XYZ file of C-alpha atoms in Angstrom:
777
model
C -79.099 65.571 -7.227
C -77.076 63.110 -4.994
C -75.665 60.257 -7.108
C -75.845 56.898 -5.477
C -72.187 55.835 -4.471
C -70.200 57.578 -6.983
C -66.875 56.865 -5.751
C -67.685 53.345 -5.544
C -68.896 53.367 -9.158
C -65.679 55.074 -10.215
C -63.813 52.794 -8.426
C -65.144 49.767 -10.019
C -64.916 51.539 -13.368
C -61.229 52.435 -12.699
C -60.368 48.811 -11.297
C -61.815 47.332 -14.590
C -59.983 49.750 -16.850
C -56.499 49.147 -14.842
C -56.851 45.319 -14.823
C -57.595 45.297 -18.465
C -54.433 47.442 -19.201
C -52.314 45.438 -17.045
C -53.288 42.484 -18.615
C -52.867 44.033 -22.167
C -49.432 45.210 -21.197
C -48.372 41.613 -20.076
C -48.784 39.799 -23.338
C -45.362 39.324 -24.811
C -44.290 39.652 -28.298
C -42.890 36.261 -28.256
C -42.451 33.280 -26.133
C -38.472 34.075 -26.566
C -38.880 37.935 -25.066
C -41.160 37.432 -22.252
C -40.196 40.884 -21.169
C -40.834 42.726 -24.706
C -44.567 43.539 -24.671
C -47.087 44.250 -27.740
C -47.920 47.948 -27.386
C -51.212 48.216 -28.882
C -52.221 51.025 -26.515
C -49.497 53.097 -28.159
C -50.646 51.980 -31.742
C -54.421 53.051 -30.724
C -52.948 56.318 -29.338
C -50.775 57.322 -32.507
C -53.804 56.202 -34.845
C -56.028 58.672 -32.951
C -53.441 61.617 -33.300
C -52.928 60.679 -36.857
C -56.601 60.145 -37.597
C -57.651 63.633 -36.098
C -55.191 65.357 -38.354
C -55.784 63.829 -41.468
C -59.678 63.657 -40.615
C -60.559 61.017 -43.124
C -60.847 57.005 -42.914
C -57.475 55.165 -42.955
C -56.540 52.083 -44.729
C -55.059 49.101 -42.646
C -51.497 49.940 -43.801
C -51.868 53.550 -42.769
C -52.798 52.627 -39.253
C -50.114 50.184 -38.779
C -47.590 52.317 -40.253
C -48.753 55.770 -39.068
C -49.359 53.967 -35.806
C -45.429 53.547 -35.289
C -44.348 57.073 -36.340
C -41.798 58.408 -34.025
C -43.656 61.717 -33.920
C -47.345 61.303 -35.192
C -48.522 64.758 -33.851
C -45.690 66.909 -35.964
C -44.600 64.156 -38.640
C -45.604 65.345 -42.259
C -47.600 62.875 -44.047
C -48.269 62.889 -47.594
C -48.652 59.363 -49.828
C -45.601 58.807 -52.098
C -44.009 62.083 -51.172
C -42.969 62.586 -47.452
C -40.409 60.528 -45.610
C -41.691 58.896 -42.299
C -39.720 58.596 -39.180
C -40.784 55.196 -37.769
C -40.037 52.949 -34.697
C -40.276 49.392 -35.842
C -41.154 46.868 -33.374
C -38.357 44.200 -34.179
C -35.783 43.083 -36.556
C -35.053 39.809 -38.396
C -31.842 38.875 -40.422
C -31.076 35.592 -42.366
C -27.630 34.593 -42.366
C -26.221 35.712 -45.854
C -27.427 39.158 -44.844
C -26.705 39.121 -41.275
C -23.080 38.894 -41.630
C -22.883 42.325 -42.889
C -25.543 43.693 -41.142
C -23.628 42.446 -37.749
C -20.226 43.495 -39.152
C -22.048 47.283 -39.547
C -23.474 46.837 -36.066
C -20.183 46.063 -34.628
C -18.336 49.293 -36.344
C -20.964 51.296 -34.896
C -19.441 50.818 -31.267
C -23.103 50.119 -29.714
C -22.983 47.538 -26.733
C -26.629 45.895 -27.445
C -29.208 46.256 -29.800
C -32.361 48.448 -28.863
C -35.034 46.222 -30.145
C -35.888 42.371 -30.188
C -33.946 41.128 -33.020
C -32.812 37.638 -34.353
C -30.630 36.032 -36.799
C -31.760 32.983 -39.109
C -29.670 30.443 -40.567
C -31.119 29.642 -43.920
C -29.341 30.763 -46.817
C -26.083 28.546 -46.639
C -27.248 25.142 -46.819
C -26.848 23.475 -50.427
C -29.279 21.012 -51.526
C -27.186 18.100 -52.846
C -28.196 14.675 -51.387
C -30.922 15.189 -48.751
C -31.975 16.697 -45.570
C -29.714 15.067 -42.668
C -26.348 14.689 -45.260
C -27.055 18.479 -46.519
C -27.120 19.996 -43.097
C -24.181 18.178 -41.780
C -22.258 19.432 -44.688
C -23.311 22.942 -44.413
C -22.468 23.064 -40.758
C -18.942 21.900 -41.464
C -18.175 24.014 -44.460
C -19.557 27.153 -42.772
C -18.693 26.751 -39.238
C -16.744 29.807 -39.195
C -19.724 31.640 -40.175
C -22.056 30.141 -37.702
C -19.690 30.528 -35.060
C -19.413 34.506 -35.929
C -23.038 34.835 -36.175
C -23.735 32.941 -32.724
C -20.883 34.888 -31.011
C -22.217 38.312 -32.275
C -25.666 37.583 -31.459
C -24.822 36.467 -28.209
C -22.533 39.639 -27.483
C -25.189 42.262 -28.595
C -28.154 40.505 -27.534
C -29.570 38.777 -30.832
C -31.490 35.677 -30.661
C -29.976 33.106 -32.700
C -31.803 30.435 -34.961
C -29.239 27.433 -35.623
C -29.066 26.109 -39.120
C -31.886 23.633 -39.597
C -34.567 25.508 -37.847
C -35.912 26.605 -41.135
C -36.668 29.375 -43.355
C -36.519 32.902 -41.978
C -39.999 33.897 -42.978
C -41.374 30.433 -41.806
C -39.911 31.269 -38.376
C -41.167 34.561 -38.149
C -44.886 33.315 -38.797
C -44.962 30.750 -36.317
C -43.104 33.074 -33.572
C -42.933 36.639 -34.056
C -45.296 37.878 -36.592
C -48.663 39.177 -35.215
C -51.189 41.417 -36.221
C -50.226 45.159 -36.074
C -46.461 44.572 -36.119
C -43.939 46.826 -37.678
C -40.992 44.423 -38.560
C -38.110 44.931 -40.699
C -35.903 42.163 -42.223
C -32.972 42.111 -44.271
C -34.710 39.706 -46.979
C -36.744 40.899 -49.840
C -39.558 38.317 -48.627
C -40.139 39.580 -45.071
C -43.465 40.703 -46.245
C -44.255 37.307 -45.664
C -45.459 38.315 -42.171
C -48.425 40.217 -43.700
C -50.442 37.055 -43.529
C -50.702 37.410 -40.039
C -51.765 40.992 -40.172
C -48.350 42.510 -39.943
C -46.454 45.527 -41.727
C -43.267 43.368 -42.443
C -40.659 45.173 -44.716
C -37.656 44.100 -46.823
C -34.482 46.213 -46.108
C -30.620 46.196 -46.284
C -28.228 45.482 -43.306
C -27.883 49.263 -43.039
C -31.519 50.029 -42.388
C -31.452 46.979 -39.829
C -28.441 48.685 -38.015
C -30.490 52.070 -37.600
C -33.198 50.367 -36.007
C -30.956 48.149 -33.813
C -29.215 51.101 -32.757
C -32.502 52.623 -31.587
C -32.427 55.128 -34.466
C -35.800 55.950 -36.119
C -36.399 54.345 -39.342
C -37.104 56.552 -42.638
C -39.472 55.311 -45.363
C -41.095 57.188 -47.993
C -44.717 57.362 -47.122
C -46.281 54.426 -49.263
C -49.210 54.778 -51.359
C -51.850 51.891 -50.976
C -53.009 49.366 -53.551
C -56.158 47.931 -52.662
C -56.961 44.438 -53.836
C -60.626 43.591 -53.019
C -61.350 39.908 -53.410
C -64.645 38.416 -53.696
C -65.978 34.622 -54.047
C -64.056 31.962 -52.447
C -61.078 29.516 -53.381
C -61.981 25.943 -54.535
C -60.752 23.130 -56.534
C -57.352 23.441 -57.841
C -57.077 27.286 -57.558
C -55.149 28.408 -54.629
C -53.520 31.267 -52.815
C -50.632 31.490 -55.102
C -52.931 31.974 -57.839
C -54.111 35.253 -56.154
C -50.627 36.446 -55.964
C -49.410 35.079 -59.679
C -52.852 36.678 -61.104
C -51.748 40.102 -59.419
C -47.819 40.052 -60.625
C -49.556 39.532 -64.210
C -51.582 42.641 -63.558
C -49.140 44.817 -62.126
C -45.981 43.565 -63.554
C -42.551 43.490 -61.564
C -42.492 47.104 -60.793
C -46.229 48.075 -60.741
C -46.178 48.196 -56.688
C -43.192 49.908 -56.339
C -43.784 52.879 -53.710
C -46.858 51.221 -52.345
C -48.417 48.850 -49.979
C -50.809 46.286 -51.501
C -53.587 46.010 -49.224
C -55.766 43.005 -49.521
C -59.528 43.138 -48.342
C -63.223 42.027 -49.263
C -65.283 39.101 -48.251
C -63.032 36.836 -50.440
C -60.156 36.947 -47.761
C -62.042 34.766 -45.162
C -61.786 31.914 -47.719
C -57.687 31.855 -47.540
C -55.754 30.282 -44.495
C -53.557 32.273 -43.019
C -50.368 30.661 -44.371
C -52.133 31.089 -47.590
C -52.122 34.968 -47.013
C -48.451 34.881 -45.957
C -47.765 32.995 -49.789
C -49.621 35.934 -51.362
C -47.730 38.565 -49.284
C -44.494 36.950 -49.844
C -44.525 37.275 -53.657
C -45.758 40.724 -53.404
C -41.798 41.518 -53.594
C -41.965 40.202 -57.260
C -43.934 43.340 -58.099
C -41.811 45.856 -56.100
C -44.400 46.541 -53.557
C -42.905 47.974 -50.107
C -45.155 45.032 -48.422
C -48.300 43.580 -48.598
C -50.950 42.842 -45.499
C -54.180 41.319 -44.893
C -56.618 42.391 -42.287
C -57.184 40.529 -38.903
C -59.612 37.960 -39.256
C -60.556 34.448 -37.736
C -57.882 32.418 -39.630
C -55.073 34.815 -38.503
C -56.728 33.859 -34.623
C -56.963 30.153 -35.703
C -53.111 30.159 -36.659
C -52.096 32.180 -33.528
C -53.685 29.421 -31.336
C -52.218 26.956 -33.118
C -48.904 28.053 -32.778
C -49.352 28.484 -29.084
C -50.019 32.334 -29.016
C -53.593 32.549 -27.970
C -52.901 35.210 -25.538
C -51.878 37.138 -28.573
C -54.961 36.350 -30.584
C -57.153 37.679 -27.477
C -55.443 40.866 -27.277
C -55.700 41.254 -31.073
C -59.604 40.818 -30.764
C -60.099 43.517 -28.095
C -57.952 45.999 -30.498
C -59.506 44.463 -33.823
C -60.840 47.992 -34.991
C -57.262 49.013 -35.302
C -56.154 45.950 -37.231
C -58.607 46.273 -39.972
C -59.152 49.009 -42.596
C -61.897 51.798 -42.034
C -64.771 51.619 -44.152
C -64.714 54.307 -46.914
C -60.989 54.380 -46.727
C -59.244 55.557 -50.095
C -56.900 53.280 -52.299
C -54.379 54.861 -54.648
C -55.616 52.244 -57.104
C -58.127 49.017 -56.776
C -57.877 45.977 -58.309
C -60.735 43.357 -57.858
C -60.518 39.745 -58.271
C -63.397 37.157 -57.968
C -61.896 33.916 -56.752
C -64.794 32.072 -57.981
C -63.551 32.900 -61.165
C -59.917 32.747 -60.833
C -58.005 29.571 -62.253
C -54.434 27.829 -61.383
C -51.784 29.869 -62.975
C -48.277 29.164 -63.694
C -46.095 32.167 -64.450
C -42.557 32.481 -66.183
C -40.115 31.553 -67.562
C -37.195 34.025 -66.524
C -39.405 36.669 -64.951
C -42.516 36.115 -62.124
C -45.028 38.349 -64.121
C -45.261 36.565 -67.167
C -48.557 34.700 -66.311
C -50.359 31.899 -67.865
C -53.421 29.800 -66.820
C -52.242 26.360 -66.430
C -54.581 25.244 -69.122
C -52.844 27.130 -71.552
C -49.205 27.247 -70.725
C -48.668 24.014 -72.847
C -49.686 25.468 -75.839
C -47.797 28.907 -75.264
C -44.571 26.830 -74.511
C -45.146 24.786 -78.003
C -45.472 28.296 -79.661
C -42.446 29.886 -77.989
C -39.969 26.802 -78.343
C -39.898 26.436 -74.322
C -39.040 22.704 -73.419
C -42.318 20.824 -72.641
C -40.796 17.965 -70.766
C -40.089 18.945 -67.336
C -36.788 17.856 -65.811
C -37.327 18.712 -61.935
C -40.460 19.422 -59.767
C -39.427 21.412 -56.822
C -42.099 22.498 -53.686
C -41.315 24.423 -50.499
C -39.194 27.623 -50.072
C -40.228 30.556 -47.744
C -43.207 31.110 -50.274
C -45.331 27.508 -49.886
C -43.798 25.216 -47.453
C -46.715 25.533 -44.924
C -48.565 22.591 -43.401
C -51.511 22.978 -45.904
C -49.113 23.280 -48.607
C -47.430 20.070 -48.050
C -50.769 18.390 -47.156
C -52.379 19.226 -50.555
C -49.572 18.287 -52.294
C -49.265 14.963 -50.600
C -53.230 14.409 -51.522
C -51.964 14.868 -55.239
C -49.419 12.358 -54.826
C -51.376 9.790 -52.770
C -53.945 9.572 -55.540
C -50.898 8.993 -58.175
C -49.631 6.242 -55.833
C -53.215 4.727 -55.528
C -53.013 4.171 -59.448
C -49.382 2.909 -59.163
C -47.845 5.998 -60.641
C -44.444 8.100 -59.483
C -43.216 11.307 -60.673
C -41.965 11.114 -64.046
C -39.523 14.251 -63.240
C -37.228 14.364 -60.412
C -39.343 16.066 -57.414
C -37.984 17.594 -54.170
C -39.754 18.862 -51.091
C -38.309 21.820 -48.743
C -40.111 22.204 -45.239
C -40.379 25.467 -44.199
C -39.306 24.905 -40.772
C -38.195 22.249 -38.293
C -41.720 22.538 -37.015
C -43.075 21.718 -40.231
C -40.769 18.973 -41.159
C -41.357 17.048 -37.582
C -45.127 17.549 -38.226
C -45.259 16.290 -41.644
C -43.105 13.347 -40.785
C -45.495 12.381 -37.885
C -48.492 12.992 -40.057
C -47.238 10.725 -43.222
C -47.199 13.374 -45.568
C -43.238 13.312 -46.053
C -43.751 9.562 -46.543
C -46.277 10.128 -49.273
C -44.019 12.307 -51.036
C -41.022 10.079 -50.731
C -43.058 7.098 -52.248
C -44.097 9.349 -55.104
C -40.538 9.725 -56.080
C -39.386 12.800 -54.012
C -36.507 13.777 -51.937
C -36.822 15.853 -48.470
C -34.475 18.531 -48.400
C -33.200 20.254 -45.281
C -35.220 23.291 -44.010
C -33.477 25.957 -45.678
C -34.024 28.047 -48.668
C -31.751 25.797 -51.200
C -32.560 25.727 -54.609
C -34.789 28.621 -54.484
C -31.803 30.983 -53.947
C -29.224 28.835 -56.195
C -28.233 26.738 -53.411
C -28.678 23.538 -55.450
C -25.915 21.145 -56.495
C -27.697 20.213 -59.738
C -26.176 17.186 -61.501
C -28.877 15.841 -64.026
C -28.156 18.547 -66.726
C -25.015 20.402 -67.875
C -24.622 24.436 -68.173
C -25.962 25.408 -71.090
C -28.513 22.762 -71.771
C -32.241 23.798 -72.634
C -34.624 22.637 -70.112
C -37.543 23.423 -67.674
C -38.374 23.194 -64.226
C -41.631 23.910 -62.453
C -41.281 25.433 -58.681
C -43.630 26.714 -55.912
C -41.046 29.368 -55.270
C -41.069 32.974 -55.809
C -38.455 33.978 -58.282
C -37.515 32.546 -61.682
C -34.891 34.908 -63.237
C -32.327 33.563 -65.401
C -29.706 31.329 -63.783
C -31.399 32.000 -60.366
C -32.129 28.229 -59.039
C -29.202 26.482 -61.006
C -26.867 28.979 -62.457
C -27.820 27.487 -65.907
C -29.364 30.341 -68.066
C -31.132 28.205 -70.154
C -33.262 26.553 -67.362
C -37.045 27.691 -68.202
C -38.183 28.083 -64.614
C -41.845 28.224 -64.063
C -43.738 29.310 -60.774
C -46.958 27.791 -59.821
C -48.676 26.151 -56.641
C -47.052 23.224 -54.667
C -49.990 20.922 -55.541
C -49.708 22.051 -59.580
C -46.010 21.318 -59.289
C -46.847 17.666 -57.898
C -49.337 17.143 -60.363
C -47.147 18.281 -63.417
C -44.304 16.356 -61.947
C -46.589 13.217 -61.796
C -47.429 14.063 -65.538
C -43.792 15.255 -66.565
C -45.104 17.788 -69.121
C -46.163 21.425 -69.393
C -49.072 20.082 -71.695
C -50.888 18.534 -68.747
C -53.745 20.341 -67.033
C -55.077 18.228 -63.904
C -58.454 20.147 -64.127
C -59.145 18.131 -67.335
C -56.639 15.899 -68.576
C -56.399 12.152 -67.999
C -53.350 10.297 -66.608
C -52.746 6.635 -67.278
C -52.551 3.933 -64.156
C -50.068 1.225 -63.891
C -53.349 -1.001 -64.821
C -53.883 0.746 -68.214
C -57.015 2.532 -67.291
C -57.119 6.143 -67.279
C -58.006 8.535 -64.440
C -58.144 12.068 -63.534
C -56.834 13.788 -60.501
C -59.343 15.040 -58.200
C -58.671 18.582 -56.665
C -56.504 18.154 -53.597
C -58.530 18.633 -50.074
C -56.232 18.822 -46.807
C -55.993 20.378 -43.559
C -55.292 24.103 -42.753
C -53.564 23.268 -39.740
C -52.688 19.819 -37.935
C -55.084 18.216 -36.117
C -53.098 17.416 -33.423
C -50.801 20.142 -32.035
C -47.335 20.823 -34.008
C -44.529 18.901 -33.203
C -41.856 21.405 -32.568
C -39.122 18.882 -33.550
C -35.608 19.585 -32.340
C -34.826 22.625 -30.183
C -32.832 24.938 -32.505
C -32.751 28.278 -30.818
C -29.852 30.115 -28.668
C -30.940 32.840 -26.332
C -28.731 35.786 -26.198
C -27.292 35.693 -22.365
C -28.411 38.107 -19.701
C -24.617 38.959 -18.992
C -22.674 39.063 -22.358
C -19.648 40.968 -20.866
C -17.033 38.094 -21.482
C -18.358 37.382 -24.845
C -15.916 37.688 -27.693
C -16.575 38.073 -31.360
C -13.505 36.820 -33.163
C -12.828 37.806 -36.951
C -9.655 36.130 -38.144
C -7.645 38.852 -40.444
C -6.407 36.448 -42.776
C -10.032 34.829 -43.078
C -11.634 34.424 -46.505
C -15.246 34.522 -45.341
C -15.285 37.269 -43.184
C -13.726 40.821 -43.112
C -14.064 43.669 -40.494
C -15.281 46.646 -42.390
C -13.302 50.037 -42.972
C -15.318 53.220 -42.948
C -16.183 54.592 -46.638
C -14.550 57.944 -47.669
C -16.009 61.237 -47.409
C -17.596 63.188 -49.722
C -14.773 65.659 -50.922
C -17.151 68.622 -51.213
C -16.664 68.796 -55.170
C -18.666 67.989 -58.219
C -18.010 64.526 -59.709
C -15.798 64.951 -62.889
C -15.306 62.765 -65.722
C -16.750 59.713 -64.472
C -15.758 56.794 -66.508
C -18.664 54.406 -67.303
C -17.997 51.181 -66.077
C -20.984 49.367 -67.913
C -23.867 50.566 -69.635
C -26.165 47.810 -68.769
C -29.064 46.442 -71.599
C -32.612 45.419 -70.100
C -33.506 43.706 -66.977
C -30.668 44.280 -64.016
C -31.684 42.399 -60.734
C -29.706 42.023 -58.031
C -28.857 38.645 -59.132
C -27.091 40.154 -61.860
C -25.330 42.780 -59.610
C -24.017 40.541 -56.851
C -25.216 36.845 -57.723
C -25.968 34.183 -54.902
C -25.255 30.594 -55.222
C -21.620 29.767 -54.842
C -20.878 33.567 -53.984
C -23.303 33.352 -50.479
C -20.005 32.002 -48.746
C -18.133 35.422 -49.476
C -21.252 37.502 -47.713
C -19.026 38.559 -44.669
C -15.973 39.598 -46.662
C -16.545 42.809 -48.848
C -13.362 42.475 -51.145
C -13.788 38.868 -52.014
C -17.571 38.975 -52.945
C -16.795 42.147 -54.992
C -15.393 39.900 -57.719
C -19.137 39.094 -58.622
C -19.993 42.829 -59.220
C -22.104 43.043 -62.316
C -20.862 39.710 -63.586
C -24.494 38.850 -64.928
C -25.150 42.208 -66.356
C -25.578 42.242 -70.311
C -23.371 45.205 -71.801
C -25.010 47.195 -74.458
C -21.567 47.563 -76.089
C -21.385 43.914 -76.983
C -24.268 41.912 -75.646
C -22.109 39.959 -73.414
C -22.034 39.419 -69.640
C -19.141 40.156 -67.560
C -17.173 41.610 -70.797
C -16.643 45.431 -70.631
C -13.962 47.737 -72.719
C -11.294 49.245 -70.223
C -11.231 52.785 -71.205
C -7.432 52.738 -70.552
C -6.121 50.103 -72.103
C -9.012 49.382 -74.651
C -9.352 45.818 -73.895
C -12.331 43.896 -72.853
C -12.254 41.844 -69.513
C -14.344 40.998 -66.642
C -16.543 43.831 -64.971
C -14.957 43.309 -61.616
C -11.198 43.125 -62.811
C -11.904 46.610 -64.763
C -13.654 48.397 -61.631
C -10.512 47.229 -59.705
C -8.316 48.599 -62.394
C -9.957 52.074 -62.337
C -9.837 52.068 -58.280
C -5.960 51.418 -58.571
C -5.508 54.206 -60.822
C -7.863 56.479 -59.147
C -10.602 56.462 -61.961
C -13.848 57.110 -60.670
C -16.630 55.489 -62.181
C -20.778 55.219 -62.770
C -22.966 52.739 -63.927
C -25.910 53.301 -66.443
C -28.897 51.271 -66.047
C -32.339 50.446 -67.777
C -35.996 49.998 -65.854
C -36.401 48.891 -62.317
C -32.688 48.754 -61.881
C -31.803 46.379 -58.953
C -35.189 44.451 -58.492
C -35.375 41.290 -56.490
C -33.276 40.293 -53.403
C -32.531 42.918 -50.527
C -28.973 42.224 -50.597
C -26.762 45.249 -49.885
C -24.040 43.742 -51.280
C -25.413 44.866 -54.674
C -24.981 48.373 -53.332
C -21.665 47.933 -51.034
C -19.812 46.419 -53.969
C -19.723 49.302 -56.416
C -19.029 51.733 -53.602
C -16.252 49.558 -52.347
C -14.384 49.330 -55.989
C -14.575 53.135 -56.622
C -17.978 53.558 -57.954
C -19.658 57.013 -57.461
C -23.119 56.970 -59.098
C -25.840 54.648 -60.419
C -27.766 56.153 -63.228
C -30.949 54.697 -64.584
C -34.512 54.801 -65.841
C -35.810 53.691 -62.516
C -35.073 51.956 -59.434
C -36.449 49.155 -57.104
C -37.156 50.617 -53.848
C -34.657 48.573 -51.632
C -31.828 48.908 -53.759
C -32.205 52.671 -54.334
C -32.216 52.841 -50.509
C -29.304 50.582 -50.086
C -26.932 52.633 -52.800
C -27.958 55.935 -50.412
C -26.960 54.058 -47.333
C -23.557 53.344 -48.550
C -22.806 57.125 -49.827
C -23.343 56.504 -53.561
C -25.661 58.488 -56.024
C -28.697 56.675 -57.235
C -30.186 58.910 -60.121
C -32.531 58.577 -62.781
C -33.019 60.268 -66.159
C -35.481 63.403 -66.209
C -36.111 62.284 -69.718
C -35.790 58.421 -69.898
C -34.767 58.778 -73.580
C -31.818 60.285 -72.277
C -30.467 56.836 -71.552
C -29.929 56.583 -75.413
C -27.457 59.463 -75.320
C -24.969 58.182 -73.429
C -22.417 55.599 -74.911
C -20.219 53.150 -73.087
C -16.836 55.339 -74.136
C -18.476 58.796 -73.035
C -17.503 60.345 -69.772
C -19.816 62.304 -67.346
C -19.540 65.282 -65.068
C -21.996 65.511 -62.273
C -22.936 69.122 -61.269
C -24.721 70.677 -58.470
C -23.303 68.594 -55.612
C -22.630 71.684 -53.590
C -25.973 73.075 -53.744
C -27.443 69.115 -53.348
C -31.062 69.551 -52.048
C -34.171 67.754 -51.943
C -36.286 67.847 -55.334
C -33.846 69.725 -56.970
C -32.309 67.908 -60.164
C -28.568 67.508 -60.705
C -27.052 68.300 -64.084
C -25.006 65.974 -66.017
C -22.760 66.906 -68.964
C -22.007 64.166 -71.269
C -18.632 64.127 -73.143
C -18.318 62.610 -76.290
C -14.654 61.153 -77.502
C -15.274 63.587 -80.750
C -15.045 66.526 -78.233
C -18.716 67.461 -78.333
C -20.932 67.602 -75.156
C -24.701 67.471 -74.042
C -26.362 68.276 -70.866
C -29.144 66.306 -69.182
C -30.747 66.414 -65.985
C -31.060 63.833 -63.563
C -33.539 63.247 -60.619
C -33.072 61.898 -57.292
C -35.342 61.126 -54.048
C -32.876 62.391 -51.581
C -34.444 63.799 -48.666
C -32.210 66.029 -46.238
C -31.055 62.914 -43.930
C -29.915 61.017 -46.935
C -28.270 63.979 -48.292
C -26.020 63.950 -45.310
C -25.121 60.221 -45.613
C -23.878 61.097 -48.914
C -21.900 63.907 -47.541
C -20.584 61.548 -44.645
C -19.724 58.880 -47.148
C -22.240 56.587 -45.711
C -25.159 56.252 -43.560
C -23.006 54.203 -40.894
C -20.562 57.065 -41.054
C -23.091 59.811 -40.380
C -24.509 57.391 -37.204
C -20.855 57.873 -35.917
C -20.711 61.561 -36.306
C -23.863 62.067 -34.493
C -22.487 59.927 -31.533
C -19.484 61.836 -31.400
C -21.550 65.075 -31.281
C -23.438 63.825 -28.418
């Protein structure tokens, strides 16, 4: 049978496919990197390979993660067990962690980064007087660091966002995140990008160096926790309440080793920036990351932020940007948004969940201060246009009745674009009129960058924030500050009322005229009706030719220090390790390497090591920063004792409790113990990022095979770790506990090292191993 015009028909079809592929191939990842394209075609190809191999429906998390496999045809894939070798699309670094990341990259000897990468100056700006003055002061104080980061970025091909640009995660959402991206960032709240349908994972600087060096990045194959949302948000209930509720269910370690994947009909009632809020705080439950499926809310946000071409491309590949019907979750949580009430979590931990209606009663019972001293809105979690609009809607009602905030009130815009737009649209002025101070576009009080004057250290008080973390002393370095986390609109209402006893859903305020009134649930636009006002241009492109660019680090600098390689493993077991400290209870990265005033030393390893474990509680005496020197028998600061041991050739170990190292991604919490002579950290369990950071620096993160063995070890004991000559994946190590009375007992220690990570240990660090491989080539 003769076909009519077969060549012509085939030609038309080929032309159509070719034109579509051509169009797809030319959609850039961002406006700032016009020659770096989104590779949905490669994502699709890898997903097809893996789907055939696994022969089952895939979750969205699996599609994006497995779609970035270095070798999808041969990679062993088993959730919670195997290690995946991945090819992330890009890297993002905030200025506090970028210093050490760039110092490590410089040490690698490589000429340029292999993937698009950016640096964001948001952590070093202290909140003191207000946005403009604080920014000017920060630029002056941090000039040396900003110059280092700007010149290092220019030298090695990294985009540089100047101070005042905004918070890294908001900048990423506005410019770099997109559905299906695999992005790693040197900040624990990198998962914020999951609100735009990407898998965005917080890591330490050494992991970022691997990706910037073009080396496949390793991640333990995550389990997947499904959160099915039904109903829709309304009234005072906000996206923040979803994650506050989930945190209450899963606790601070319930998401460890897993990606939290939201799905269900309730998703469509949440804005894109609202989804980002939920993903952002997934870090507080220990999750690897969190993600939402691509939908019309994301499409709307992409278009509004000037990325309509990405939205159109995502529409074409939408099947790969949502979960398969019938896919399996390792755990499933269901939340009916119709029934969800406004929540407030705290104090001292982000998983202590209370409905707003009940927190006042709980506070009275527990003896928490009811009087709210400060309300703070913003941070990377809640600083979007919608957040600012909903807060302004509450404030406007109070102003109409002649009221202002009874509490102090601060506002942190998420980015220069948000700041400029809320100024143009009047939100900022309303928030000022109700008594607020608009701070710089930066992290500020959320990470302890707060020069707080209204209380003295040790004074018991309450603050409410729209931030993410509320660990002891995190916001203001005062261990007696009871910090509560809630939505921006609830913060605003509580700041107006001045007390935790106020429930805006049911309680009345008294206006200036003496009449009682009730606040109405806030209503605000998801996105500005006009286009976003970009504000000032704060981005520095890396030059095409950087051959003449110099990066100077003064040998006498107190803030920057070039790195020296760590020593290699000597091939022997670790004998007679002294216990530096046996930690009692919660030990976050804030306890291990404090932020606040210590941020200025993030580029100087020796100086910042003076904060090692100063916040951890010593089980021997119940005190912070007070440990026994095993040689002199005197009690002194933890860093001083570690330095004494190092000077005298005494190797040491830390004993920790549950979820050791939860919190920020700061790898200084791993670099410092290694620098001061530590060899192992033995705990009941680890937070994911910190465990990886320890491995990267050549330390041994080990866990008790029997958690009860934690009680067998006393601070005066010595430990010997055996089995390192035969160190192998899945094979426990032996630990000999030597008591002062001469008795001994043996326990088993588990680990999660794979072959590659064992090579890091033997080489002394992951960076040392990278250099070895380069020399072999």
